[in-house]
mmCIF file of C-alpha atoms and ligand atoms in Angstrom:
data_model
loop_
_atom_site.group_PDB
_atom_site.id
_atom_site.type_symbol
_atom_site.label_atom_id
_atom_site.label_comp_id
_atom_site.label_asym_id
_atom_site.label_seq_id
_atom_site.Cartn_x
_atom_site.Cartn_y
_atom_site.Cartn_z
ATOM 1 C CA MET M 1 -0.873 9.128 -186.156
ATOM 2 C CA THR M 2 -2.565 10.736 -183.692
ATOM 3 C CA ASP M 3 -1.400 10.711 -179.930
ATOM 4 C CA THR M 4 -4.854 9.849 -178.713
ATOM 5 C CA LEU M 5 -8.054 8.636 -180.123
ATOM 6 C CA ASP M 6 -10.997 10.607 -178.808
ATOM 7 C CA ILE M 7 -14.124 8.046 -177.911
ATOM 8 C CA VAL M 8 -17.565 10.232 -177.721
ATOM 9 C CA ARG M 9 -20.937 8.327 -177.386
ATOM 10 C CA THR M 10 -23.126 10.637 -177.125
ATOM 11 C CA VAL M 11 -24.754 12.725 -180.266
ATOM 12 C CA GLN M 12 -24.722 16.369 -178.597
ATOM 13 C CA GLU M 13 -20.727 15.350 -178.254
ATOM 14 C CA LEU M 14 -20.351 14.187 -181.872
ATOM 15 C CA ARG M 15 -22.203 17.663 -183.104
ATOM 16 C CA HIS M 16 -20.237 19.731 -180.950
ATOM 17 C CA ARG M 17 -17.174 18.324 -181.825
ATOM 18 C CA ILE M 18 -17.665 18.726 -185.532
ATOM 19 C CA ARG M 19 -18.857 21.868 -186.069
ATOM 20 C CA ALA M 20 -16.216 23.029 -183.989
ATOM 21 C CA TRP M 21 -13.532 21.833 -186.812
ATOM 22 C CA GLN M 22 -15.665 23.133 -189.542
ATOM 23 C CA GLY M 23 -16.030 26.651 -187.741
ATOM 24 C CA GLU M 24 -12.141 26.593 -187.874
ATOM 25 C CA GLY M 25 -12.325 25.543 -191.474
ATOM 26 C CA LEU M 26 -11.698 21.818 -191.647
ATOM 27 C CA ARG M 27 -13.371 19.647 -193.873
ATOM 28 C CA VAL M 28 -14.589 16.490 -191.789
ATOM 29 C CA GLY M 29 -14.798 12.701 -193.258
ATOM 30 C CA LEU M 30 -16.829 9.867 -191.717
ATOM 31 C CA VAL M 31 -16.463 6.235 -191.979
ATOM 32 C CA PRO M 32 -19.364 4.406 -190.528
ATOM 33 C CA THR M 33 -18.493 0.739 -189.393
ATOM 34 C CA MET M 34 -19.602 -2.209 -187.132
ATOM 35 C CA GLY M 35 -16.118 -2.693 -186.284
ATOM 36 C CA GLY M 36 -14.379 -5.859 -186.979
ATOM 37 C CA LEU M 37 -11.969 -3.638 -188.763
ATOM 38 C CA HIS M 38 -10.218 -5.164 -190.940
ATOM 39 C CA ASP M 39 -8.120 -3.997 -193.903
ATOM 40 C CA GLY M 40 -11.338 -2.784 -196.015
ATOM 41 C CA HIS M 41 -12.279 -0.405 -193.403
ATOM 42 C CA LEU M 42 -8.736 0.865 -193.121
ATOM 43 C CA ALA M 43 -8.804 1.852 -196.520
ATOM 44 C CA LEU M 44 -12.013 3.632 -195.913
ATOM 45 C CA VAL M 45 -9.816 5.789 -193.269
ATOM 46 C CA LYS M 46 -7.103 5.967 -195.416
ATOM 47 C CA ALA M 47 -9.320 7.908 -198.537
ATOM 48 C CA SER M 48 -10.580 9.851 -195.944
ATOM 49 C CA LEU M 49 -7.346 11.058 -194.550
ATOM 50 C CA LYS M 50 -6.387 11.813 -198.110
ATOM 51 C CA ASN M 51 -9.296 13.513 -198.625
ATOM 52 C CA THR M 52 -10.593 15.594 -195.471
ATOM 53 C CA ASP M 53 -8.895 17.324 -192.842
ATOM 54 C CA ARG M 54 -10.566 15.105 -189.912
ATOM 55 C CA THR M 55 -11.564 11.529 -189.788
ATOM 56 C CA VAL M 56 -14.437 10.347 -187.622
ATOM 57 C CA ALA M 57 -15.068 6.746 -187.331
ATOM 58 C CA THR M 58 -18.182 5.490 -186.008
ATOM 59 C CA LEU M 59 -18.730 1.857 -184.078
ATOM 60 C CA PHE M 60 -22.182 0.589 -183.946
ATOM 61 C CA VAL M 61 -23.117 -2.654 -184.500
ATOM 62 C CA ASN M 62 -26.682 -1.812 -185.629
ATOM 63 C CA PRO M 63 -29.622 -4.290 -184.842
ATOM 64 C CA LYS M 64 -31.921 -3.202 -187.026
ATOM 65 C CA GLN M 65 -29.807 -4.951 -190.540
ATOM 66 C CA PHE M 66 -29.894 -8.095 -189.053
ATOM 67 C CA GLY M 67 -32.176 -10.534 -189.692
ATOM 68 C CA PRO M 68 -33.838 -12.847 -187.099
ATOM 69 C CA TYR M 69 -31.840 -15.534 -188.149
ATOM 70 C CA GLU M 70 -29.086 -13.854 -189.135
ATOM 71 C CA ASP M 71 -25.526 -13.348 -187.070
ATOM 72 C CA PHE M 72 -26.010 -10.430 -184.304
ATOM 73 C CA GLY M 73 -25.106 -12.476 -181.636
ATOM 74 C CA GLU M 74 -21.851 -13.719 -182.788
ATOM 75 C CA TYR M 75 -20.810 -10.689 -184.787
ATOM 76 C CA PRO M 76 -17.088 -9.640 -183.813
ATOM 77 C CA ARG M 77 -17.312 -6.802 -181.044
ATOM 78 C CA ASP M 78 -13.949 -5.632 -179.866
ATOM 79 C CA GLU M 79 -13.956 -2.080 -179.236
ATOM 80 C CA ASP M 80 -10.508 -1.664 -177.745
ATOM 81 C CA ARG M 81 -8.916 -3.462 -181.011
ATOM 82 C CA ASP M 82 -10.896 -1.273 -182.971
ATOM 83 C CA ALA M 83 -9.947 1.642 -181.432
ATOM 84 C CA LYS M 84 -6.470 0.902 -181.230
ATOM 85 C CA LEU M 85 -6.308 0.245 -184.970
ATOM 86 C CA PHE M 86 -8.412 3.418 -185.893
ATOM 87 C CA LYS M 87 -5.808 5.241 -183.391
ATOM 88 C CA GLU M 88 -2.988 4.200 -185.622
ATOM 89 C CA GLU M 89 -4.248 4.535 -188.919
ATOM 90 C CA GLY M 90 -4.811 8.898 -187.782
ATOM 91 C CA THR M 91 -8.195 8.421 -187.110
ATOM 92 C CA HIS M 92 -9.224 11.722 -185.375
ATOM 93 C CA MET M 93 -12.022 10.244 -183.507
ATOM 94 C CA LEU M 94 -14.220 7.613 -183.033
ATOM 95 C CA PHE M 95 -18.361 7.700 -182.456
ATOM 96 C CA ALA M 96 -19.133 4.693 -180.678
ATOM 97 C CA PRO M 97 -22.615 4.899 -179.209
ATOM 98 C CA ASP M 98 -24.682 2.316 -176.990
ATOM 99 C CA ALA M 99 -28.056 1.492 -178.747
ATOM 100 C CA ALA M 100 -30.172 3.589 -176.361
ATOM 101 C CA GLU M 101 -28.519 6.629 -177.787
ATOM 102 C CA MET M 102 -29.124 5.907 -181.545
ATOM 103 C CA TYR M 103 -32.519 4.168 -181.161
ATOM 104 C CA PRO M 104 -34.004 6.068 -178.132
ATOM 105 C CA ASP M 105 -37.338 4.793 -176.527
ATOM 106 C CA GLY M 106 -40.490 4.921 -178.640
ATOM 107 C CA PHE M 107 -38.062 4.658 -181.516
ATOM 108 C CA SER M 108 -40.573 4.613 -184.654
ATOM 109 C CA THR M 109 -39.001 6.290 -187.806
ATOM 110 C CA SER M 110 -37.250 4.051 -191.028
ATOM 111 C CA VAL M 111 -35.930 5.027 -194.018
ATOM 112 C CA SER M 112 -36.212 2.794 -196.966
ATOM 113 C CA VAL M 113 -35.079 3.013 -200.498
ATOM 114 C CA ALA M 114 -37.621 1.511 -202.998
ATOM 115 C CA ALA M 115 -36.386 0.189 -206.301
ATOM 116 C CA ILE M 116 -32.748 0.022 -205.900
ATOM 117 C CA GLY M 117 -32.813 -1.556 -202.057
ATOM 118 C CA ASP M 118 -35.917 -3.912 -202.992
ATOM 119 C CA VAL M 119 -33.406 -5.877 -205.458
ATOM 120 C CA LEU M 120 -30.679 -8.578 -204.693
ATOM 121 C CA GLU M 121 -29.404 -8.155 -200.832
ATOM 122 C CA GLY M 122 -33.137 -6.488 -200.674
ATOM 123 C CA ALA M 123 -34.744 -9.373 -201.521
ATOM 124 C CA PHE M 124 -32.699 -12.006 -199.970
ATOM 125 C CA ARG M 125 -32.305 -10.130 -196.634
ATOM 126 C CA PRO M 126 -35.749 -8.642 -196.081
ATOM 127 C CA GLY M 127 -35.569 -5.500 -194.065
ATOM 128 C CA PHE M 128 -31.786 -4.952 -194.528
ATOM 129 C CA PHE M 129 -31.736 -2.228 -196.426
ATOM 130 C CA THR M 130 -33.926 -0.531 -194.685
ATOM 131 C CA GLY M 131 -32.006 -1.314 -191.085
ATOM 132 C CA VAL M 132 -28.945 0.150 -193.295
ATOM 133 C CA ALA M 133 -30.637 3.120 -194.705
ATOM 134 C CA THR M 134 -32.029 4.220 -191.297
ATOM 135 C CA ILE M 135 -28.720 3.971 -189.105
ATOM 136 C CA VAL M 136 -26.567 5.665 -192.412
ATOM 137 C CA THR M 137 -29.144 8.173 -192.804
ATOM 138 C CA LYS M 138 -28.902 8.894 -188.509
ATOM 139 C CA LEU M 139 -24.955 8.730 -188.996
ATOM 140 C CA LEU M 140 -25.211 11.427 -191.484
ATOM 141 C CA VAL M 141 -27.585 14.024 -190.280
ATOM 142 C CA GLN M 142 -25.879 13.554 -186.955
ATOM 143 C CA ALA M 143 -22.364 14.059 -188.101
ATOM 144 C CA GLY M 144 -23.299 16.593 -190.524
ATOM 145 C CA ALA M 145 -19.587 15.566 -192.062
ATOM 146 C CA ASP M 146 -18.618 16.963 -195.715
ATOM 147 C CA GLN M 147 -17.708 13.670 -197.024
ATOM 148 C CA ALA M 148 -18.460 9.667 -196.039
ATOM 149 C CA PHE M 149 -16.762 6.722 -196.900
ATOM 150 C CA PHE M 150 -18.229 2.932 -197.871
ATOM 151 C CA GLY M 151 -16.730 0.333 -199.538
ATOM 152 C CA GLU M 152 -17.658 -0.788 -202.792
ATOM 153 C CA LYS M 153 -17.401 -4.490 -201.575
ATOM 154 C CA ASP M 154 -20.953 -4.039 -200.711
ATOM 155 C CA TYR M 155 -21.719 -2.216 -204.056
ATOM 156 C CA GLN M 156 -25.579 -2.424 -203.228
ATOM 157 C CA GLN M 157 -25.276 -0.483 -200.026
ATOM 158 C CA LEU M 158 -23.166 2.202 -201.550
ATOM 159 C CA GLN M 159 -25.757 2.642 -204.392
ATOM 160 C CA VAL M 160 -28.606 2.696 -201.801
ATOM 161 C CA ILE M 161 -26.772 5.273 -199.551
ATOM 162 C CA LYS M 162 -26.091 7.512 -202.996
ATOM 163 C CA ARG M 163 -29.528 7.473 -203.869
ATOM 164 C CA LEU M 164 -30.705 8.275 -199.998
ATOM 165 C CA ALA M 165 -28.494 11.445 -199.834
ATOM 166 C CA LEU M 166 -29.447 12.472 -202.656
ATOM 167 C CA ASP M 167 -33.355 12.103 -202.155
ATOM 168 C CA LEU M 168 -33.480 13.308 -198.629
ATOM 169 C CA ASN M 169 -31.279 16.421 -199.734
ATOM 170 C CA ILE M 170 -28.276 15.273 -197.153
ATOM 171 C CA PRO M 171 -24.918 17.530 -198.220
ATOM 172 C CA THR M 172 -22.574 15.160 -197.349
ATOM 173 C CA ASP M 173 -20.847 13.671 -200.447
ATOM 174 C CA ILE M 174 -20.765 9.985 -200.389
ATOM 175 C CA THR M 175 -17.693 8.415 -201.456
ATOM 176 C CA GLY M 176 -16.930 4.312 -202.756
ATOM 177 C CA VAL M 177 -13.929 2.781 -202.196
ATOM 178 C CA PRO M 178 -12.553 0.206 -204.203
ATOM 179 C CA THR M 179 -12.619 -3.661 -202.148
ATOM 180 C CA VAL M 180 -9.411 -4.632 -200.378
ATOM 181 C CA ARG M 181 -8.822 -8.166 -201.147
ATOM 182 C CA GLU M 182 -6.506 -10.994 -200.111
ATOM 183 C CA ASP M 183 -3.774 -12.123 -202.482
ATOM 184 C CA ASP M 184 -5.876 -14.901 -203.768
ATOM 185 C CA GLY M 185 -8.606 -12.522 -205.084
ATOM 186 C CA LEU M 186 -10.982 -12.997 -201.935
ATOM 187 C CA ALA M 187 -12.681 -9.733 -200.699
ATOM 188 C CA LEU M 188 -11.947 -8.994 -196.834
ATOM 189 C CA SER M 189 -15.023 -8.834 -194.948
ATOM 190 C CA SER M 190 -15.450 -9.428 -191.228
ATOM 191 C CA ARG M 191 -17.784 -12.718 -191.983
ATOM 192 C CA ASN M 192 -14.624 -14.098 -193.790
ATOM 193 C CA GLN M 193 -13.876 -15.408 -190.097
ATOM 194 C CA TYR M 194 -17.069 -17.831 -190.275
ATOM 195 C CA LEU M 195 -15.074 -20.074 -193.037
ATOM 196 C CA THR M 196 -13.360 -23.156 -191.926
ATOM 197 C CA PRO M 197 -10.401 -23.834 -193.248
ATOM 198 C CA ALA M 198 -11.504 -25.950 -196.353
ATOM 199 C CA GLU M 199 -14.249 -23.620 -197.053
ATOM 200 C CA ARG M 200 -11.422 -20.189 -196.812
ATOM 201 C CA ASN M 201 -9.852 -22.556 -199.958
ATOM 202 C CA ILE M 202 -12.845 -22.555 -201.732
ATOM 203 C CA ALA M 203 -13.735 -19.066 -201.084
ATOM 204 C CA PRO M 204 -11.395 -17.034 -203.932
ATOM 205 C CA VAL M 205 -13.453 -18.889 -206.555
ATOM 206 C CA LEU M 206 -15.965 -16.267 -206.285
ATOM 207 C CA TYR M 207 -14.112 -13.386 -207.247
ATOM 208 C CA LYS M 208 -12.430 -15.763 -210.075
ATOM 209 C CA THR M 209 -15.777 -16.586 -211.321
ATOM 210 C CA LEU M 210 -17.138 -13.102 -211.406
ATOM 211 C CA CYS M 211 -13.953 -11.723 -213.143
ATOM 212 C CA ALA M 212 -14.271 -14.639 -215.794
ATOM 213 C CA ALA M 213 -18.266 -13.968 -216.314
ATOM 214 C CA ALA M 214 -17.718 -10.541 -216.874
ATOM 215 C CA GLU M 215 -15.088 -11.281 -219.085
ATOM 216 C CA LYS M 216 -17.569 -13.453 -221.155
ATOM 217 C CA ILE M 217 -20.484 -11.017 -221.330
ATOM 218 C CA HIS M 218 -17.486 -8.108 -222.239
ATOM 219 C CA GLN M 219 -16.460 -10.772 -225.389
ATOM 220 C CA GLY M 220 -20.214 -10.195 -226.498
ATOM 221 C CA ASN M 221 -21.331 -13.490 -224.852
ATOM 222 C CA ASP M 222 -24.937 -14.134 -223.852
ATOM 223 C CA ILE M 223 -25.458 -12.416 -220.500
ATOM 224 C CA ALA M 224 -28.309 -15.516 -219.264
ATOM 225 C CA VAL M 225 -25.597 -18.112 -220.685
ATOM 226 C CA ALA M 226 -22.860 -16.264 -218.886
ATOM 227 C CA GLU M 227 -24.750 -15.571 -215.492
ATOM 228 C CA ALA M 228 -25.826 -19.569 -215.737
ATOM 229 C CA TRP M 229 -22.380 -20.631 -216.451
ATOM 230 C CA ALA M 230 -21.027 -18.709 -213.049
ATOM 231 C CA THR M 231 -23.710 -20.320 -210.860
ATOM 232 C CA GLU M 232 -22.511 -23.790 -211.986
ATOM 233 C CA GLU M 233 -18.584 -22.885 -211.352
ATOM 234 C CA LEU M 234 -19.739 -22.001 -208.128
ATOM 235 C CA LEU M 235 -21.442 -24.799 -207.001
ATOM 236 C CA ALA M 236 -19.086 -27.292 -208.493
ATOM 237 C CA ALA M 237 -16.339 -25.838 -206.649
ATOM 238 C CA GLY M 238 -17.966 -26.514 -203.208
ATOM 239 C CA PHE M 239 -20.423 -23.301 -202.871
ATOM 240 C CA THR M 240 -23.858 -25.042 -201.208
ATOM 241 C CA HIS M 241 -26.019 -22.241 -202.622
ATOM 242 C CA VAL M 242 -25.462 -19.158 -204.946
ATOM 243 C CA ASP M 243 -28.480 -16.551 -204.402
ATOM 244 C CA TYR M 244 -27.427 -15.065 -207.286
ATOM 245 C CA VAL M 245 -25.089 -14.265 -209.917
ATOM 246 C CA THR M 246 -26.187 -10.938 -212.017
ATOM 247 C CA ALA M 247 -24.950 -8.497 -214.472
ATOM 248 C CA ARG M 248 -26.651 -4.954 -213.762
ATOM 249 C CA ASP M 249 -26.466 -1.858 -214.625
ATOM 250 C CA GLY M 250 -23.993 0.119 -212.357
ATOM 251 C CA ALA M 251 -26.029 2.509 -210.741
ATOM 252 C CA THR M 252 -29.649 1.842 -210.834
ATOM 253 C CA LEU M 253 -29.349 -2.127 -210.305
ATOM 254 C CA ASP M 254 -31.721 -2.735 -213.323
ATOM 255 C CA ALA M 255 -30.889 -5.209 -215.772
ATOM 256 C CA TYR M 256 -28.044 -4.676 -218.145
ATOM 257 C CA THR M 257 -28.588 -4.362 -221.566
ATOM 258 C CA ALA M 258 -26.410 -2.214 -223.835
ATOM 259 C CA PRO M 259 -22.469 -2.857 -223.846
ATOM 260 C CA SER M 260 -22.044 1.168 -223.631
ATOM 261 C CA GLN M 261 -23.778 1.064 -220.057
ATOM 262 C CA SER M 262 -21.228 0.996 -216.726
ATOM 263 C CA GLY M 263 -22.210 -2.672 -215.550
ATOM 264 C CA ARG M 264 -21.627 -4.516 -212.486
ATOM 265 C CA VAL M 265 -21.889 -8.503 -212.125
ATOM 266 C CA LEU M 266 -22.809 -8.962 -208.509
ATOM 267 C CA ALA M 267 -22.840 -12.336 -206.485
ATOM 268 C CA ALA M 268 -24.324 -13.711 -203.141
ATOM 269 C CA ALA M 269 -23.462 -17.365 -202.233
ATOM 270 C CA LYS M 270 -23.084 -19.558 -199.390
ATOM 271 C CA LEU M 271 -20.253 -21.359 -198.428
ATOM 272 C CA GLY M 272 -21.262 -23.559 -194.815
ATOM 273 C CA LYS M 273 -22.120 -20.682 -192.431
ATOM 274 C CA ALA M 274 -20.671 -17.892 -194.327
ATOM 275 C CA ARG M 275 -22.538 -15.828 -196.789
ATOM 276 C CA LEU M 276 -20.025 -14.324 -199.529
ATOM 277 C CA ILE M 277 -20.706 -11.647 -201.455
ATOM 278 C CA ASP M 278 -18.461 -9.663 -204.226
ATOM 279 C CA ASN M 279 -19.024 -7.855 -207.257
ATOM 280 C CA VAL M 280 -16.569 -6.598 -209.969
ATOM 281 C CA SER M 281 -17.226 -4.041 -212.821
ATOM 282 C CA LEU M 282 -17.963 -4.762 -216.245
HETATM 283 O O1 LIG V 301 -21.115 -1.682 -194.503
HETATM 284 C C1 LIG V 301 -21.220 -1.624 -192.755
HETATM 285 O O2 LIG V 301 -20.415 -1.637 -191.979
HETATM 286 C C2 LIG V 301 -22.755 -1.160 -192.489
HETATM 287 O O3 LIG V 301 -23.485 -1.845 -193.481
HETATM 288 C C3 LIG V 301 -22.776 0.122 -192.186
HETATM 289 C C4 LIG V 301 -22.700 1.300 -193.579
HETATM 290 C C5 LIG V 301 -21.727 0.740 -191.109
HETATM 291 C C6 LIG V 301 -24.090 0.725 -191.466
HETATM 292 O O4 LIG V 301 -24.639 0.213 -190.290
#
C-alpha cells in the first residue's frame, strides 16, 4: 500500500512523472476508468501492479461517449471515494483531469474504428465507440505507459482498443482482464446501481443464459437457434428488451462460423432503467 496517492490534473505533469519513472527503468501500467469504482476496476489495478512497477489510474467521466439520452448526468461521481479505493489497492498515481484539460477549446479530432466499432454496441449506441476510441487514444498518447489494462466485461471495447493501438502504432501493450462477478454470476458494473431490488434478482439470468447458449453452440446446436432461445429466456425472466444475443469471432467480432474459431457469445439487454451487457467465451 502506498502512503499517499498523488493526484495530477494536467497532461504535462502526467507525462513528466511517467517519463521520470521510465527513466529509472521502471515499467508503467495505465488503468483508465470513469470512476464509480467496484472490484472489477480494482482487478485492473491488481493486474497492473502484478505486471508493472508503477500503476497510474485515470479518472475522467468522458462526455463524448454518452449519447444524448444516456446517463452522463447520473453517472456516479465521487472522486474522494475512488481516490481512497485506488490508494488502498496500491495505485501509485491518479490522473484526474477536468474537461477543459482533455478537450481544449476548438477540439476537433476524433478517432473512429470502422467495422469492429460499427457493430453490436456501435450499432445500438451511435457515437459511443468514437467517444471511447478518442479518449483512450488521448490517454494512451498522453501517458506513454508500457501496458494498459481494460476489463473483458466490455469485450467489444477491448477489441476496439486493441485495433486502434495496432493501427496507430501506439506502443502500449493492451491487456484484457477477466470479468469480476458477484456470487450469483452478475458481472460487476457501475450501472448495476440503477437496478431495483426486484431487477437485481433477475439480472444474473443474463450470465446464466449466456453460459447455457455457449454450451448449446459448443455441443453443435444451430447458432441462430441458440441465439433465439437465449433471447426468449431473457424476456421470459423479465428483461424488458433484448438488443442482441450473438455468437461472434473473439477477435474480429465477425459471425462465428467454425467451431475451431475462438468465439465469444455477447449480449445486451434492458432491465428497467439499466442496460446490461455481458459476454462469455465459446
Ligand atoms: O470502460 C470505461 O470505463 C471507459 O469506456 C474508458 C475505457 C475508461 C474510456 O472512458
